Amino acid sequence: MPTHTETTILRGGEWLLQATSPDDVFTPERMTEEHRLIGRTAQEFVDNEVLPNLDRLEEKDWSLARDLVRRAGALGLLGVDVPEEYGGVGLDKVSSLVVSERMARSASFGATFGAQANLTVIPLFLFGTEEHKRKYLSKILTGELIGAYGLSETGSGSDALGARTRAATQPDGSFVLNGEKMWITNGGFADLVVVFAKVDGEQFTAFLVERGFGIKSGKEEHKMGLHGSSTTALIFQDVKVPAANVLGEIGKGHKVAFNVLNFARFKLGAACEGGAHGAIAESATYAAQRRQFGQPIASFGAIKHKLGEMIARTYAVESLLYRTAGLVDARIAATPHDEKDGSAALAAFEEYAIEASIAKVAGSEALNYVLDENIQIHGGNGYVRDYPAERHFRDARVNRIFEGTNEINRLLIPGMLARRAVKGDLALIPAAKALQDELLGPPSMPESDAAPLADERRAVAAFKKVALMLAGLAMQTYGTKLGDEQEVLMHVADVMIDVYGAESAVLRASSPGARQSPRAALHDAAAQVFVNDAAFRVEASARQALAAMAEGDTLRTMLAGLRRLLKVTPINTVVLRRRLADEAVARGAYPFA
Ligand SMILES: Cc1cc2nc3c(=O)[nH]c(=O)nc-3n(C[C@H](O)[C@H](O)[C@H](O)COP(=O)(O)OP(=O)(O)OC[C@H]3O[C@@H](n4cnc5c(N)ncnc54)[C@H](O)[C@@H]3O)c2cc1C
């Protein structure tokens, strides 16, 4: 049974314009026993069955990979998003998040698993006909069939709709596919591939293609990391596909591709967050044991700084992910729908596409930071294969590349916001105008508030105004040419990512679950460190964006407005990072796990 929450349902991107109550956000502290149970199942599976076999997977033992996918299926891990009727376990999106987090303990198998549970299950469930579901979905959910997702080509990665694979219509209504897909996860042994091709060279369409129809795999790519996951080209040479195997509608392949990506980006963010938990535990344990100059390196301030920062960044990503999952679940629950069809989930992920892109970018970049510092804390041992730190680092680099590169996702974040504002779905334009008036009026004195995190709440409110100022000004300055101004869009995206992360962290730390926990002070510390540092980043991005859009007196007026908004006094983060680091070292784990 889905276990949705009582969250007030903001629309996607609406957090930029509205305040949210800490009582309304979903946080890890609100997880139910059902969420914990599926999390334990995934964790035990990875610990007991995947990690001990990592070397065999890295030697490309794909029969083992198949067995492990089947085991994951038997445990219900492949079917979290699918109702029982089709062989799934029908849980909510918080559960999907928890499973993705735990599967990340092995990045290589996580990729194999993701290509099956996300990139094959989701399109089949959302766009498949009853026949597709009966014929393929049930077997994908048990792991009897292995799935893959064939979108990218040599000449079209980010520009996925520029695919050159063709599907020629035959007189009997079937299709003949010709072309080549690149870098396909599970490509070496997949039985069923969701393939995107242009019908008669024009209409971008998704197909369900069985290997037996004639797909050939290229050789395994020599990758930087993820050596335990298969990545190959897939070659289609006169591959005949029945008319019944069109997935969705002819000419509507972009709907399949983009909606699947919304799901997959969110889950990739979750996987990155799960990976960061593991690396923090490794670093904390190593720092406690490794002695230099007669003491554990964990006692050095430089190491405490690293650990504290790794924890604060992970905390913000975790907070925004659980908040987003809560919003998605609440929206699905509030939408009248038949449990059997995925239309409510599809609409919910479309609604929160901005948040899914934020989750992907923030998650993959926080993980990169954490894994780089994990190596640094391990010193020379971090650079050699005796320790897992170097493998994690190599494995994680691709997270910034696939599921839409971070550049493409950064462009999407303000791009989607602007589109919704122009359509009137988000009241961004009136809010930006009101802000302009506010900045021209007399300054108001902030009300004094001694409640915990009051300064951070004020800072987040200021960040939102900065984001609004930049987004409004960019729309006004560039109009329909906004898409051409990528550098400015990237700055706006960076501010929005920091707003969502900082607000989610503060809301979580202020929520009843955190306040009533014995770790309340640690929650405060993580949120405070993140907000303090976000203030510097937001200011730097805003100054650069403003200077790109205005000059002379106009620029000076805007910079004065920015200074007025961003009156954030730096706090002593040294003591806060030390508190977080000491807790991680004492527990040998991420403090909020
Ligand atoms: C290990 C691995 C597994 C993968 N698995 C799959 C899979 O299962 N299925 C699948 O279909 N694909 C898969 N991919 C492919 C992946 O999705 C693509 O590599 C990715 O989308 C980027 O495309 P590209 O490599 O062509 O890079 P390009 O699109 O050529 O990008 C190169 C650079 O240019 C930037 N860029 C491109 N366009 C723009 C723009 N408009 N504005 C600004 N910057 C831009 C990019 O951000 C990037 O920095 C996988 C890749 C890897 C490495």
XYZ file of C-alpha atoms and ligand atoms in Angstrom:
646
model
C 0.000 0.000 0.000
C 1.286 3.471 -0.765
C 2.170 5.388 2.376
C 1.739 8.978 1.282
C 2.187 11.902 3.628
C 0.077 14.843 4.696
C 2.354 17.369 3.023
C 0.807 20.641 1.795
C 1.107 20.339 -1.927
C 3.128 23.161 -3.437
C 3.382 23.114 -7.201
C 6.744 22.478 -8.813
C 9.000 25.527 -8.376
C 6.470 27.211 -6.093
C 8.820 27.055 -3.100
C 10.605 29.983 -4.698
C 7.543 32.172 -4.165
C 6.085 30.810 -0.949
C 7.132 29.988 2.565
C 6.711 26.400 3.734
C 6.011 25.260 7.273
C 8.438 22.726 8.793
C 5.354 20.701 9.757
C 4.577 20.217 6.081
C 7.803 18.813 4.694
C 8.575 15.137 4.462
C 11.918 14.337 6.116
C 13.871 11.136 6.766
C 12.767 11.425 10.401
C 9.165 10.854 9.246
C 9.887 7.515 7.585
C 7.421 4.770 8.453
C 8.279 1.208 9.456
C 7.413 0.199 5.873
C 10.026 2.597 4.470
C 12.624 1.303 6.934
C 11.791 -2.280 6.089
C 12.301 -1.887 2.337
C 15.491 0.065 3.118
C 16.797 -2.787 5.293
C 15.903 -5.330 2.619
C 17.862 -3.385 -0.021
C 20.800 -2.791 2.301
C 21.078 -6.432 3.384
C 20.832 -7.562 -0.228
C 23.695 -5.295 -1.280
C 25.825 -6.056 1.795
C 25.344 -9.821 1.698
C 24.935 -10.626 -1.974
C 26.413 -7.834 -4.092
C 29.440 -6.415 -2.279
C 31.066 -9.812 -1.610
C 30.837 -10.453 -5.383
C 32.125 -7.125 -6.611
C 35.365 -8.551 -8.043
C 33.435 -11.068 -10.144
C 31.173 -8.314 -11.437
C 34.210 -6.173 -12.264
C 35.548 -9.157 -14.226
C 32.327 -8.915 -16.235
C 30.610 -12.069 -15.015
C 27.256 -11.145 -16.532
C 25.608 -14.417 -15.528
C 26.210 -13.325 -11.939
C 24.765 -9.879 -12.754
C 21.675 -11.635 -14.135
C 21.367 -13.768 -10.977
C 21.640 -10.690 -8.806
C 18.934 -8.880 -10.782
C 16.713 -11.963 -10.312
C 17.440 -11.947 -6.561
C 16.566 -8.246 -6.418
C 13.325 -9.105 -8.217
C 12.500 -11.888 -5.754
C 12.967 -9.418 -2.894
C 10.526 -6.966 -4.515
C 13.227 -4.356 -5.112
C 12.553 -4.047 -8.844
C 8.845 -3.427 -8.428
C 8.622 -0.622 -5.883
C 6.973 1.722 -8.407
C 4.566 -0.837 -9.864
C 1.222 -1.986 -8.393
C 0.806 -5.571 -7.205
C -1.559 -6.295 -10.072
C 1.405 -6.249 -12.474
C 3.780 -8.060 -10.176
C 5.177 -5.068 -8.294
C 4.997 -4.205 -4.621
C 3.218 -0.854 -5.088
C 5.072 1.340 -2.611
C 5.353 5.112 -2.545
C 8.123 7.366 -3.894
C 9.788 7.697 -0.507
C 10.302 3.926 -0.761
C 11.760 4.312 -4.282
C 14.147 6.900 -2.912
C 15.193 4.642 -0.041
C 15.836 1.711 -2.397
C 17.918 3.874 -4.760
C 19.952 5.169 -1.790
C 20.766 1.675 -0.573
C 21.513 0.187 -3.998
C 24.224 2.834 -4.408
C 26.413 0.946 -1.958
C 27.598 -0.820 -5.091
C 27.707 1.767 -7.871
C 28.325 -0.811 -10.617
C 25.433 -3.035 -9.661
C 23.437 0.131 -8.942
C 23.790 1.023 -12.645
C 22.660 -2.467 -13.743
C 19.768 -2.266 -11.311
C 18.854 1.289 -12.394
C 18.722 0.354 -16.084
C 16.255 -2.381 -15.111
C 14.173 -0.844 -12.291
C 14.102 2.705 -13.617
C 14.855 2.840 -17.312
C 12.912 -0.288 -18.326
C 10.244 -0.751 -15.654
C 9.143 2.899 -15.648
C 8.533 3.288 -19.426
C 6.764 -0.082 -19.532
C 4.533 0.790 -16.606
C 3.794 4.368 -17.684
C 3.425 3.874 -21.430
C 2.959 0.135 -21.990
C -0.314 -1.377 -23.139
C -1.966 -4.137 -21.093
C -0.353 -6.583 -23.500
C 3.111 -5.064 -23.008
C 2.667 -5.268 -19.262
C 1.545 -8.898 -19.349
C 4.194 -9.945 -21.834
C 7.213 -7.964 -20.652
C 6.711 -6.026 -17.438
C 6.072 -9.043 -15.233
C 9.250 -10.747 -16.522
C 11.319 -7.600 -16.096
C 10.081 -7.353 -12.499
C 11.210 -10.882 -11.679
C 14.512 -10.401 -13.496
C 13.672 -13.209 -15.903
C 14.283 -10.639 -18.648
C 17.027 -8.018 -18.431
C 16.173 -4.561 -19.730
C 18.087 -1.649 -21.237
C 17.323 1.835 -22.512
C 18.620 2.800 -25.933
C 18.390 6.547 -26.385
C 21.934 7.901 -26.947
C 23.837 7.635 -30.201
C 27.362 8.619 -31.229
C 26.076 11.855 -32.730
C 23.221 12.521 -30.326
C 23.680 12.384 -26.570
C 22.398 15.616 -25.066
C 20.527 16.278 -28.300
C 18.628 13.005 -27.900
C 15.881 13.962 -30.339
C 18.538 14.226 -33.045
C 18.719 10.402 -33.158
C 19.554 8.923 -36.550
C 18.252 5.399 -35.945
C 15.412 4.902 -38.393
C 12.275 2.783 -38.273
C 10.966 2.136 -41.756
C 7.238 1.390 -41.882
C 6.437 -1.892 -43.644
C 3.291 -2.700 -45.643
C 2.083 -5.045 -42.852
C 2.370 -2.201 -40.281
C 5.572 -3.518 -38.719
C 8.863 -1.590 -38.686
C 12.425 -2.275 -39.731
C 15.039 -0.595 -37.525
C 18.492 0.445 -38.691
C 21.030 2.374 -36.654
C 23.332 2.216 -33.664
C 22.896 3.203 -30.035
C 25.904 4.112 -27.880
C 26.963 3.592 -24.250
C 23.947 1.438 -23.349
C 23.912 0.165 -19.765
C 23.210 -3.615 -19.684
C 23.953 -3.539 -23.429
C 26.046 -6.723 -23.300
C 23.278 -8.983 -22.036
C 19.902 -7.191 -22.147
C 16.980 -9.197 -23.524
C 14.591 -6.292 -24.056
C 15.550 -2.759 -25.056
C 13.458 0.404 -25.057
C 14.771 1.853 -28.311
C 14.146 5.318 -29.714
C 14.065 5.666 -33.487
C 12.554 7.968 -36.085
C 9.665 6.448 -37.995
C 10.427 6.999 -41.658
C 13.211 9.332 -40.592
C 10.883 11.848 -38.962
C 8.651 10.805 -36.094
C 10.652 10.169 -32.923
C 9.156 7.028 -31.403
C 9.863 4.490 -28.642
C 9.883 0.755 -29.406
C 10.150 -2.400 -27.330
C 12.776 -4.478 -29.073
C 13.623 -8.034 -28.054
C 17.212 -9.156 -28.531
C 15.812 -12.094 -30.508
C 14.517 -9.671 -33.145
C 18.170 -9.269 -34.185
C 19.953 -6.771 -31.897
C 23.745 -7.118 -31.802
C 25.949 -5.795 -29.010
C 29.224 -3.984 -29.589
C 32.266 -4.698 -27.412
C 32.357 -3.626 -23.786
C 33.525 -0.019 -23.420
C 36.760 0.536 -21.471
C 35.378 2.895 -18.900
C 36.933 5.044 -16.179
C 34.698 3.373 -13.598
C 31.601 1.209 -13.168
C 33.669 -1.761 -14.346
C 31.069 -4.112 -12.923
C 28.320 -2.831 -15.202
C 27.970 -3.600 -18.892
C 28.151 -0.636 -21.318
C 28.090 -1.356 -25.044
C 26.836 -0.072 -28.340
C 23.699 -1.770 -29.690
C 23.561 -2.359 -33.418
C 20.308 -2.582 -35.357
C 20.644 -3.950 -38.868
C 17.310 -4.582 -40.519
C 15.728 -5.498 -37.187
C 12.038 -6.237 -37.722
C 9.767 -5.000 -34.926
C 6.029 -5.788 -34.849
C 3.568 -2.877 -34.908
C 2.383 -3.947 -31.463
C 5.806 -3.099 -30.022
C 5.483 0.649 -30.403
C 5.674 2.039 -26.857
C 3.354 5.014 -26.444
C 2.411 6.723 -29.675
C 4.216 7.112 -32.962
C 5.848 10.539 -32.998
C 5.538 10.845 -29.195
C 8.822 9.230 -28.227
C 9.914 12.482 -26.574
C 7.103 12.031 -24.026
C 8.471 8.610 -23.088
C 12.068 9.829 -23.008
C 11.512 13.006 -20.995
C 9.102 11.512 -18.468
C 11.386 8.566 -17.806
C 14.229 11.034 -17.297
C 12.236 12.945 -14.666
C 11.949 9.741 -12.616
C 15.493 8.664 -13.317
C 17.051 12.008 -12.350
C 15.316 11.996 -9.018
C 16.474 8.430 -8.352
C 20.003 9.210 -9.474
C 20.057 12.049 -6.938
C 18.996 9.512 -4.307
C 21.695 7.067 -5.372
C 24.313 9.826 -5.094
C 23.104 10.710 -1.616
C 23.316 7.038 -0.608
C 26.861 6.890 -1.995
C 27.813 9.928 0.077
C 26.588 8.215 3.284
C 28.894 5.280 2.609
C 31.901 7.475 1.845
C 31.404 9.568 4.985
C 31.364 6.355 7.034
C 34.604 5.224 5.352
C 36.300 8.561 5.941
C 35.172 8.799 9.558
C 36.318 5.247 10.321
C 39.671 5.735 8.609
C 40.278 9.098 10.284
C 39.692 7.510 13.690
C 42.191 4.707 13.023
C 44.939 6.414 11.048
C 47.559 7.985 13.318
C 50.088 10.664 12.340
C 52.225 12.785 14.662
C 51.135 10.486 17.494
C 47.424 11.083 17.193
C 44.460 10.014 15.066
C 44.126 12.259 12.014
C 40.484 12.751 13.100
C 41.816 15.067 15.811
C 43.201 17.545 13.261
C 41.051 20.575 12.464
C 41.765 20.282 8.734
C 40.254 16.775 8.707
C 37.313 17.828 10.884
C 36.613 20.617 8.405
C 36.449 18.106 5.563
C 34.184 15.701 7.435
C 31.915 18.504 8.627
C 31.571 19.877 5.127
C 30.932 16.430 3.616
C 28.129 15.933 6.146
C 26.538 19.378 5.686
C 26.413 19.037 1.890
C 24.986 15.530 2.121
C 22.421 16.692 4.673
C 21.111 19.371 2.291
C 20.814 16.914 -0.608
C 19.117 14.326 1.593
C 16.680 16.962 2.874
C 15.710 18.160 -0.589
C 15.277 14.593 -1.853
C 12.923 13.523 0.944
C 11.022 16.786 0.642
C 10.564 16.178 -3.095
C 9.498 12.559 -2.574
C 6.926 13.790 -0.044
C 5.582 16.316 -2.547
C 5.364 13.712 -5.311
C 3.591 11.232 -3.017
C 1.176 13.856 -1.752
C 0.340 14.936 -5.290
C -0.224 11.349 -6.433
C -2.456 10.722 -3.405
C -4.454 13.896 -4.104
C -5.038 12.971 -7.761
C -8.015 10.695 -8.333
C -6.579 7.758 -10.258
C -6.785 4.071 -10.853
C -3.897 2.390 -9.003
C -3.405 0.252 -12.094
C -2.273 3.062 -14.335
C 0.698 5.283 -13.759
C -0.879 8.508 -15.006
C -0.905 10.176 -11.581
C 2.772 9.348 -11.004
C 3.623 10.555 -14.491
C 1.840 13.876 -13.919
C 3.466 14.257 -10.501
C 6.975 13.762 -11.862
C 6.220 16.197 -14.679
C 5.086 18.702 -12.050
C 8.302 18.276 -10.073
C 10.670 18.114 -13.038
C 12.546 21.206 -11.769
C 13.102 19.488 -8.428
C 14.192 16.251 -10.163
C 16.846 18.166 -12.112
C 17.973 19.909 -8.927
C 18.210 16.529 -7.171
C 20.372 15.165 -9.995
C 22.762 18.124 -10.141
C 22.999 18.724 -6.385
C 23.316 14.997 -5.633
C 25.991 14.248 -8.211
C 28.072 17.314 -7.315
C 27.829 16.779 -3.562
C 28.889 13.167 -4.107
C 31.840 14.229 -6.245
C 32.979 16.589 -3.490
C 32.534 13.935 -0.806
C 34.424 11.281 -2.769
C 37.280 13.621 -3.582
C 37.663 14.466 0.113
C 37.312 10.760 0.955
C 40.450 10.125 -1.103
C 42.214 13.074 0.525
C 41.416 11.823 4.022
C 42.812 8.414 3.030
C 46.058 10.045 1.796
C 48.190 7.594 -0.218
C 45.821 4.803 0.696
C 43.100 6.753 -1.092
C 45.017 6.492 -4.352
C 45.583 2.731 -4.393
C 43.221 -0.137 -4.963
C 43.638 -1.676 -1.496
C 40.964 0.750 -0.329
C 37.635 1.406 -2.048
C 38.002 5.218 -2.078
C 39.599 5.359 -5.539
C 36.957 3.045 -7.033
C 34.113 5.131 -5.632
C 35.697 8.227 -7.131
C 35.999 6.667 -10.599
C 32.542 5.113 -10.417
C 30.834 8.365 -9.482
C 32.215 10.633 -12.195
C 29.637 9.534 -14.735
C 26.773 10.763 -12.543
C 27.436 14.278 -13.800
C 27.249 13.020 -17.398
C 24.334 10.619 -17.775
C 20.574 11.179 -17.263
C 21.156 14.569 -18.916
C 24.523 16.214 -18.263
C 24.619 18.674 -15.391
C 24.862 21.486 -17.930
C 21.659 20.356 -19.641
C 19.920 19.975 -16.275
C 21.155 23.403 -15.167
C 19.683 24.916 -18.331
C 16.402 23.112 -17.711
C 15.969 24.423 -14.150
C 15.474 28.149 -14.927
C 14.150 27.284 -18.406
C 11.206 25.327 -16.975
C 10.652 28.018 -14.360
C 10.457 30.740 -17.026
C 8.108 28.673 -19.196
C 5.747 28.116 -16.276
C 5.879 31.806 -15.406
C 5.037 32.843 -18.973
C 2.157 30.339 -19.095
C 0.836 31.773 -15.832
C 1.274 28.478 -13.961
C 3.631 30.191 -11.510
C 3.089 33.739 -10.251
C 6.745 34.589 -10.775
C 6.294 37.740 -12.856
C 4.055 39.559 -10.304
C 6.381 38.426 -7.501
C 9.430 39.796 -9.363
C 7.599 43.114 -9.902
C 6.657 43.297 -6.209
C 10.305 42.700 -5.335
C 11.398 45.550 -7.634
C 8.987 47.873 -5.774
C 10.260 46.624 -2.437
C 13.832 47.386 -3.418
C 12.907 50.914 -4.501
C 11.055 51.580 -1.220
C 12.502 52.335 2.216
C 14.355 49.448 3.891
C 12.387 47.538 6.518
C 13.975 46.409 9.787
C 13.918 42.634 10.223
C 11.765 41.509 13.147
C 13.845 40.128 15.981
C 13.335 36.417 16.447
C 15.239 34.302 18.936
C 13.809 30.942 17.761
C 16.317 28.307 16.659
C 17.482 28.824 13.081
C 15.701 32.200 12.835
C 18.740 33.745 11.113
C 18.894 30.860 8.667
C 15.196 31.206 7.870
C 15.765 34.884 7.153
C 18.766 34.040 4.991
C 16.727 31.538 2.958
C 13.998 34.144 2.444
C 16.703 36.491 1.163
C 18.143 33.828 -1.183
C 14.678 33.380 -2.656
C 14.429 37.074 -3.348
C 17.829 37.008 -5.039
C 16.691 34.101 -7.229
C 13.523 35.988 -8.069
C 15.467 39.154 -8.842
C 17.792 37.277 -11.206
C 15.086 35.206 -12.897
C 12.818 38.233 -13.344
C 15.622 40.399 -14.680
C 16.849 37.682 -17.048
C 13.349 37.213 -18.486
C 12.926 40.971 -18.842
C 16.380 41.509 -20.369
C 16.471 38.644 -22.834
C 12.781 37.847 -23.467
C 12.421 35.050 -25.993
C 16.228 34.949 -26.440
C 16.755 33.866 -22.823
C 17.743 30.360 -23.927
C 20.782 31.791 -25.732
C 22.202 33.269 -22.520
C 23.518 30.053 -21.027
C 26.063 31.611 -18.671
C 23.365 33.687 -16.975
C 21.005 30.696 -16.883
C 23.719 28.633 -15.181
C 24.104 31.296 -12.485
C 20.338 31.434 -11.966
C 20.284 27.629 -11.756
C 23.070 27.660 -9.159
C 21.141 30.102 -7.002
C 17.941 28.049 -7.339
C 19.796 24.852 -6.407
C 21.169 26.560 -3.299
C 17.748 27.971 -2.395
C 16.087 24.566 -2.571
C 18.912 22.824 -0.703
C 19.218 25.485 1.991
C 15.489 25.781 2.563
C 15.028 22.020 2.666
C 17.861 21.693 5.207
C 16.450 24.451 7.444
C 12.892 23.091 7.216
C 14.106 19.617 8.122
C 16.189 20.856 11.063
C 13.164 22.877 12.257
C 10.707 20.009 11.805
C 9.223 18.220 14.809
C 11.128 15.012 13.982
C 14.499 16.771 14.217
C 13.633 19.066 17.137
C 12.461 16.150 19.257
C 15.465 14.015 18.396
C 18.548 13.795 20.630
C 20.459 14.964 17.550
C 18.625 18.306 17.282
C 21.868 20.271 17.744
C 23.502 18.292 14.942
C 20.582 19.005 12.629
C 21.024 22.686 13.451
C 24.762 22.505 12.809
C 24.342 20.881 9.382
C 21.674 23.371 8.298
C 23.656 26.349 9.634
C 26.890 25.371 7.873
C 25.058 24.835 4.597
C 23.178 28.151 4.755
C 26.293 30.089 5.782
C 28.249 28.818 2.784
C 25.282 29.059 0.416
C 25.181 32.798 1.200
C 28.670 33.256 -0.281
C 27.823 31.190 -3.346
C 24.499 32.947 -3.934
C 26.181 36.336 -3.690
C 28.970 35.350 -6.103
C 26.537 33.937 -8.687
C 24.227 36.930 -8.375
C 27.032 39.473 -8.824
C 28.248 37.717 -11.962
C 24.758 37.393 -13.428
C 23.872 41.015 -12.682
C 27.102 42.264 -14.214
C 26.270 40.302 -17.369
C 22.831 41.888 -17.602
C 23.417 45.509 -16.599
C 26.132 48.148 -16.482
C 26.904 51.615 -15.114
C 24.383 53.176 -12.747
C 21.812 50.445 -13.368
C 24.309 47.812 -12.272
C 25.308 49.860 -9.227
C 21.637 50.189 -8.204
C 21.150 46.464 -8.604
C 24.230 45.629 -6.594
C 22.955 47.947 -3.852
C 19.642 46.016 -3.962
C 21.559 42.749 -3.715
C 23.487 44.012 -0.661
C 20.217 45.052 0.918
C 18.704 41.623 0.391
C 21.719 39.550 1.359
C 22.513 40.808 4.827
C 23.775 37.481 6.071
C 26.298 37.677 8.914
C 28.862 34.855 8.765
C 28.772 32.512 11.756
C 31.445 30.401 13.406
C 31.201 27.332 11.220
C 34.460 25.930 12.620
C 32.764 24.873 15.818
C 29.746 23.509 13.934
C 31.793 21.441 11.485
C 33.809 20.062 14.397
C 30.601 18.985 16.108
C 29.425 17.157 12.983
C 32.834 15.593 12.367
C 33.237 14.406 15.968
C 29.831 12.721 15.863
C 30.654 10.961 12.572
C 33.991 9.758 13.966
C 32.383 8.550 17.217
C 29.750 6.602 15.287
C 31.878 5.632 12.295
C 28.948 6.769 10.173
C 27.031 9.679 8.663
C 25.456 11.179 11.793
C 21.882 11.146 10.498
C 21.879 7.565 9.139
C 28.646 4.660 -18.296
C 27.580 5.254 -19.173
C 26.337 4.659 -19.213
C 25.336 5.179 -20.038
N 24.126 4.541 -20.128
C 23.225 4.950 -21.060
C 22.020 4.194 -21.279
O 21.761 3.178 -20.615
N 21.182 4.614 -22.247
C 21.432 5.729 -23.009
O 20.624 6.047 -23.863
N 22.564 6.472 -22.819
C 23.460 6.101 -21.881
N 24.621 6.815 -21.697
C 24.871 7.995 -22.526
C 24.697 9.308 -21.768
O 23.351 9.512 -21.480
C 25.314 10.423 -22.625
O 26.714 10.238 -22.620
C 24.954 11.798 -22.116
O 23.597 12.066 -22.340
C 25.785 12.912 -22.759
O 25.769 12.823 -24.138
P 27.159 12.862 -24.982
O 28.063 11.879 -24.370
O 26.825 12.740 -26.403
O 27.739 14.283 -24.675
P 27.464 15.613 -25.517
O 26.005 15.803 -25.659
O 28.311 15.616 -26.734
O 28.015 16.700 -24.505
C 29.398 17.078 -24.427
C 29.478 18.334 -23.547
O 28.755 19.398 -24.172
C 27.747 19.878 -23.305
N 26.562 20.229 -24.090
C 25.902 19.486 -24.996
N 24.850 20.144 -25.486
C 24.827 21.333 -24.863
C 23.968 22.476 -24.922
N 22.878 22.511 -25.696
N 24.269 23.514 -24.149
C 25.338 23.501 -23.337
N 26.172 22.465 -23.227
C 25.923 21.388 -23.979
C 27.464 18.735 -22.347
O 26.904 19.194 -21.123
C 28.850 18.139 -22.170
O 29.560 18.863 -21.210
C 25.607 6.336 -20.839
C 26.858 6.950 -20.755
C 27.834 6.425 -19.960
C 29.178 7.088 -19.936
